[in-house]
Tab-separated table of C-alpha atoms in Angstrom:
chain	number	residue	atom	x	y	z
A	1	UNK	CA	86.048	98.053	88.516
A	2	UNK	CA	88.871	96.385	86.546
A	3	UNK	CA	91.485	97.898	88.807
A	4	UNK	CA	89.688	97.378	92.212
A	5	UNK	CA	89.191	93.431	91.255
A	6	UNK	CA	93.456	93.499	89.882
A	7	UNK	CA	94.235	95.279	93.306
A	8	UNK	CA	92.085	93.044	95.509
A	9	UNK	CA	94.534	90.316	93.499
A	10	UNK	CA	97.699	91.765	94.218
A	11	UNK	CA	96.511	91.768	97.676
A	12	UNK	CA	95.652	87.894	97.589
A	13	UNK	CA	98.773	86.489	95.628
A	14	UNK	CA	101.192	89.277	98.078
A	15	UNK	CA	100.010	88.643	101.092
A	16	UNK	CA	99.040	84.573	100.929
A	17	UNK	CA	102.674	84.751	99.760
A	18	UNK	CA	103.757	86.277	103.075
A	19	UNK	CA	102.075	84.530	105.411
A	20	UNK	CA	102.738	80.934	103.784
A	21	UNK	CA	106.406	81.786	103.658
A	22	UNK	CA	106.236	82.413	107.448
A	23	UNK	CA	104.216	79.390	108.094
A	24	UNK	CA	106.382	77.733	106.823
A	25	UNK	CA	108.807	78.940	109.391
A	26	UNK	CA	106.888	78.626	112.275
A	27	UNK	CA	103.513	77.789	113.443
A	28	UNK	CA	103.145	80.835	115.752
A	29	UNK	CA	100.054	82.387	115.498
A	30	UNK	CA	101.105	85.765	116.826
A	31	UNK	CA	104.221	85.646	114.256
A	32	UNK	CA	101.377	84.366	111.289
A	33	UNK	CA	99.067	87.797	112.559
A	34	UNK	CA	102.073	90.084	112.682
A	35	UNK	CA	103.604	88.975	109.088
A	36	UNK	CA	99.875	89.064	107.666
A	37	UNK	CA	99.013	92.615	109.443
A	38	UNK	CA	102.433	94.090	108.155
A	39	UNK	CA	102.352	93.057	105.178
A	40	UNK	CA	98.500	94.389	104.051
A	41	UNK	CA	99.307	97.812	105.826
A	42	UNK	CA	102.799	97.862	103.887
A	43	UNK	CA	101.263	96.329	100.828
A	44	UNK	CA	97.924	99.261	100.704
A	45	UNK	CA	100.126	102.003	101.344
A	46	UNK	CA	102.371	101.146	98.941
A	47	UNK	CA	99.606	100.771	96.548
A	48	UNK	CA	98.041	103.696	97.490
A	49	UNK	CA	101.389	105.920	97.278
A	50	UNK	CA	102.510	104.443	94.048
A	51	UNK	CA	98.875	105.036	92.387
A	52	UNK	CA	98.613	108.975	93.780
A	53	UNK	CA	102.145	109.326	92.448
A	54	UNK	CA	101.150	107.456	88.528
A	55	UNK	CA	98.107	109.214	88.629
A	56	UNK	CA	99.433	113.065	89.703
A	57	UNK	CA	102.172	112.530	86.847
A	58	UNK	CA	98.942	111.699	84.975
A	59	UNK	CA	97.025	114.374	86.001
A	60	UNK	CA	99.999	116.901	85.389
A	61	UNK	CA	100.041	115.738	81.948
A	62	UNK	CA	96.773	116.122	81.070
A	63	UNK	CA	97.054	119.967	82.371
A	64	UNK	CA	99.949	121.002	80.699
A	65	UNK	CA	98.427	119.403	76.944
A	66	UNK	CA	95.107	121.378	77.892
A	67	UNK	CA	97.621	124.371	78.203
A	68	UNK	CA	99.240	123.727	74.875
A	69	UNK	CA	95.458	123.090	73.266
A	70	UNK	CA	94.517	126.618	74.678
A	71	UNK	CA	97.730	128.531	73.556
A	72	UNK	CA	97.701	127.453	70.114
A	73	UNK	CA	93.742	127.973	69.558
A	74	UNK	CA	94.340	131.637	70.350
A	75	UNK	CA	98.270	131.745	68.398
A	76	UNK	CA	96.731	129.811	65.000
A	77	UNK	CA	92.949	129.194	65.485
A	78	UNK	CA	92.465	128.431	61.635
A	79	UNK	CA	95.009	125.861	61.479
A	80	UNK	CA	93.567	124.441	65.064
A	81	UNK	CA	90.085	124.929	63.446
A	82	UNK	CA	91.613	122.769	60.174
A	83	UNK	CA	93.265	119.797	62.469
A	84	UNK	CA	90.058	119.275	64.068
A	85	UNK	CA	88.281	119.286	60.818
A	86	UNK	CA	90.589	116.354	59.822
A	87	UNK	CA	90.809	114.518	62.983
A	88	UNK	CA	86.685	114.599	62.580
A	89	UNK	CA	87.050	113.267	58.341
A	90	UNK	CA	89.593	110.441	59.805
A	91	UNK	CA	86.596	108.960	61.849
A	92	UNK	CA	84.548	108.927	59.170
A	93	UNK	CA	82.655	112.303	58.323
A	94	UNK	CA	82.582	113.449	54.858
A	95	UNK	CA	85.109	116.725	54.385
A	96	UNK	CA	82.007	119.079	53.911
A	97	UNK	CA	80.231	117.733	57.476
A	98	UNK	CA	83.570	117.217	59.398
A	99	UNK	CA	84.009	120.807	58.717
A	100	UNK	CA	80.722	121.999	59.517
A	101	UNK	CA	81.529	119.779	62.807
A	102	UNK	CA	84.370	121.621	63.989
A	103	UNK	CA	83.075	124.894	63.690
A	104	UNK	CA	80.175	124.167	65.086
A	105	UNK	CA	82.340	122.953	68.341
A	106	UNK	CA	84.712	125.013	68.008
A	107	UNK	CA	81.976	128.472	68.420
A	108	UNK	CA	80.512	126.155	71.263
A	109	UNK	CA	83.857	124.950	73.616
A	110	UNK	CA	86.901	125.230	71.346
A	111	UNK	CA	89.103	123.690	74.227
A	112	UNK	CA	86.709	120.740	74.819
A	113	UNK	CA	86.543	120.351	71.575
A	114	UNK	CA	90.191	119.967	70.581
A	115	UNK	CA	90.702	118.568	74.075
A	116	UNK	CA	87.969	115.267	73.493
A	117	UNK	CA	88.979	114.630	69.802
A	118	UNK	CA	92.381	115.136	69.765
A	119	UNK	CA	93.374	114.123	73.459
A	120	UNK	CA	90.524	112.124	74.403
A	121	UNK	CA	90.489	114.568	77.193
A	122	UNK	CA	87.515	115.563	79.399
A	123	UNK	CA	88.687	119.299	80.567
A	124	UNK	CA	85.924	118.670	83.447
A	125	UNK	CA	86.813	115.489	84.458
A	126	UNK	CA	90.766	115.438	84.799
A	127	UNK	CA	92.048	112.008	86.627
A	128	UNK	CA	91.680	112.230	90.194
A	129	UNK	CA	95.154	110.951	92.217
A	130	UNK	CA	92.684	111.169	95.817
A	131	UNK	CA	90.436	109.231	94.383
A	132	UNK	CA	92.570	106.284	92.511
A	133	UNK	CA	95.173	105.850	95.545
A	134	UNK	CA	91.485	105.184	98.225
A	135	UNK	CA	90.284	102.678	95.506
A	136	UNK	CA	93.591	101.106	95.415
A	137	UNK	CA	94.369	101.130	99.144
A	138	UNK	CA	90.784	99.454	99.924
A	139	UNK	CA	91.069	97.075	97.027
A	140	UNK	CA	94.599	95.688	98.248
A	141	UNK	CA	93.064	95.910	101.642
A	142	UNK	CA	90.137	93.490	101.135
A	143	UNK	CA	92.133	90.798	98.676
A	144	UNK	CA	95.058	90.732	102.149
A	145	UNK	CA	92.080	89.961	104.637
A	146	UNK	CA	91.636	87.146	102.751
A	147	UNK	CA	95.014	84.956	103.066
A	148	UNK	CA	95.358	86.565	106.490
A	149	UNK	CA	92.390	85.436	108.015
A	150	UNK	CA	92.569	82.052	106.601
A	151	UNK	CA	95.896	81.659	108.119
A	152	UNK	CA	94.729	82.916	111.573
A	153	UNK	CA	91.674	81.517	112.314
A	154	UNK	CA	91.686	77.608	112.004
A	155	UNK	CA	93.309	75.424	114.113
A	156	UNK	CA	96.850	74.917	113.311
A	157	UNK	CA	96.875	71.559	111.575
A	158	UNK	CA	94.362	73.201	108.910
A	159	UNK	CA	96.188	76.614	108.309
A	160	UNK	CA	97.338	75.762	105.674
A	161	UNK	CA	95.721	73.696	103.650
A	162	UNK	CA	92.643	76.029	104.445
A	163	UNK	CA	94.500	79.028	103.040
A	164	UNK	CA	95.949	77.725	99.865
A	165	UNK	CA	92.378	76.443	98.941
A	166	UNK	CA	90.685	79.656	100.283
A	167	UNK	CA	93.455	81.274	97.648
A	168	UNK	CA	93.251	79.274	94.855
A	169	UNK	CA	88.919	79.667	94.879
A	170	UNK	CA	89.562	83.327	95.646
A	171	UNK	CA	91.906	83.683	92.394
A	172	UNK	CA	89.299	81.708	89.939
A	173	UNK	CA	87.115	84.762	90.982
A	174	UNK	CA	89.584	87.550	90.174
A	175	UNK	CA	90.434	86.024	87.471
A	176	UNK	CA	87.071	85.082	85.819
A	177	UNK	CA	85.959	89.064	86.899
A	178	UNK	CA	89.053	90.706	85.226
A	179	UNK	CA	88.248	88.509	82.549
A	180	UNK	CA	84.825	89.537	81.900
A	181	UNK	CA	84.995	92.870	82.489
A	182	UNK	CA	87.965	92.842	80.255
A	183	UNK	CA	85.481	90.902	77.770
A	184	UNK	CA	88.550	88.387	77.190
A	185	UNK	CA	88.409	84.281	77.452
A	186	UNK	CA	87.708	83.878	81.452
A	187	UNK	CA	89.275	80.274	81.657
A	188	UNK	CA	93.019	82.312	80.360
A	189	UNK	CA	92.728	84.160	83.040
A	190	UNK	CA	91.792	82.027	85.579
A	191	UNK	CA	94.620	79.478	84.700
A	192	UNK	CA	96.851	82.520	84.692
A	193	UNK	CA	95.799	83.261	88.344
A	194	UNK	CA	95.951	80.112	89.910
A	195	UNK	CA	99.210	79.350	88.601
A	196	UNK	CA	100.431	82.738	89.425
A	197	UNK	CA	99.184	82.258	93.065
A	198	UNK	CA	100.280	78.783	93.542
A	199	UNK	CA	103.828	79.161	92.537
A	200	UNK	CA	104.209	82.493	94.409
A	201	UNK	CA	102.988	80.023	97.406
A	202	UNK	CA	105.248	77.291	96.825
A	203	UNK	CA	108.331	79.192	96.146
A	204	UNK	CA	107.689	81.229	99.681
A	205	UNK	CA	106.785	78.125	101.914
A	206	UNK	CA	109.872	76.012	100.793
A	207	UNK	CA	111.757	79.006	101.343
A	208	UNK	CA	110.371	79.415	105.058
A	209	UNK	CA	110.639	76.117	105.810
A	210	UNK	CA	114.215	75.924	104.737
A	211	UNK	CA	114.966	79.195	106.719
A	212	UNK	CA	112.703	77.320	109.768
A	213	UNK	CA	115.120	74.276	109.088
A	214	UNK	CA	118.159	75.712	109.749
A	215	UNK	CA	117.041	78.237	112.329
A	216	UNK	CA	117.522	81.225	110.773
């Protein structure tokens, strides 16, 4: 949930970037759809690409230390069977129950064992690179609609001022979620968001309207 609600943000602050810089080039609506469409389907698949790559290197990772785990329980399965023991005494067990822990687990699912308590590893439930780049992609996705539809849709006079508020309401709500789910101090985040946002807006309109000014 965290990183759907910080992708549907990057999509906001990215894209309401975009399409105020070109607004303030021109008022075309055609040019204000094309910049907009361009830059969610460049903006997802980026995402998307960059989050299957992060999360295959990941993925890879977690493989090859599940290898290592499995090599060395069957090369030196007392001293595997003695790291575990004291991995379980560092979180709190007594020596005589952290060792009746371990070889309890370890006659159960050695490999899951050593894999959860010394990895934090699931063997069964390795990341998922399909699964992360989709969320990302459709969490980009929906925060770009945003900006792009409140650029397109009223009448030209209130383009603008309609997307910048639409924005600015849309990044309290990012930033209040991110916040609580994050169980941090909401109004941080929310002043992080909107300032973000706004200056990413700013700095991208004065640039298009320069450009627009001198008819680049």
């Amino acid at each position: 949930m965290r990183a759907a609600v910080l992708g549907a943000n990057d999509g906001i602050v990215s894209t309401a970037g975009l399409v105020v810089g070109v607004a303030g080039a021109t008022g075309s609506r055609d040019a204000l759809l094309t910049a907009g469409l361009a830059g969610l389907l460049a903006g997802s698949m980026s995402m998307a690409a960059g989050e299957y790559v992060s999360v295959s290197t990941q993925r890879d990772s977690e493989r090859a230390a599940l290898a290592v785990v499995r090599r060395r329980l069957r090369e030196r399965p007392q001293a595997k069977l003695e790291k575990l023991t004291g991995l379980l005494e560092e979180r709190g067990l007594r020596r005589e129950t952290a060792g009746d822990a371990a070889r309890q687990l370890t006659a159960r699912d050695a490999v899951r064992a050593h894999a959860a308590v010394e990895l934090g590893i699931d063997p069964d439930d390795l990341t998922n690179p399909w699964h992360a780049a989709g969320a990302s992609f459709a969490a980009f996705t929906v925060g770009a609609l945003l900006p792009l539809l409140a650029i397109v849709l009223p009448p030209a006079g209130a383009r603008l001022p309609v997307t910048v508020v639409s924005v600015l309401v849309a990044l309290v709500g990012t930033g209040w979620s991110s916040a609580r789910l994050g169980a941090a101090d909401p109004r941080r985040a929310m002043v992080r968001n909107v300032g973000g946002g706004a200056l990413a807006m700013a700095v991208t309109y004065a640039a298009g309207s320069l450009l627009g000014a001198t008819g680049i």
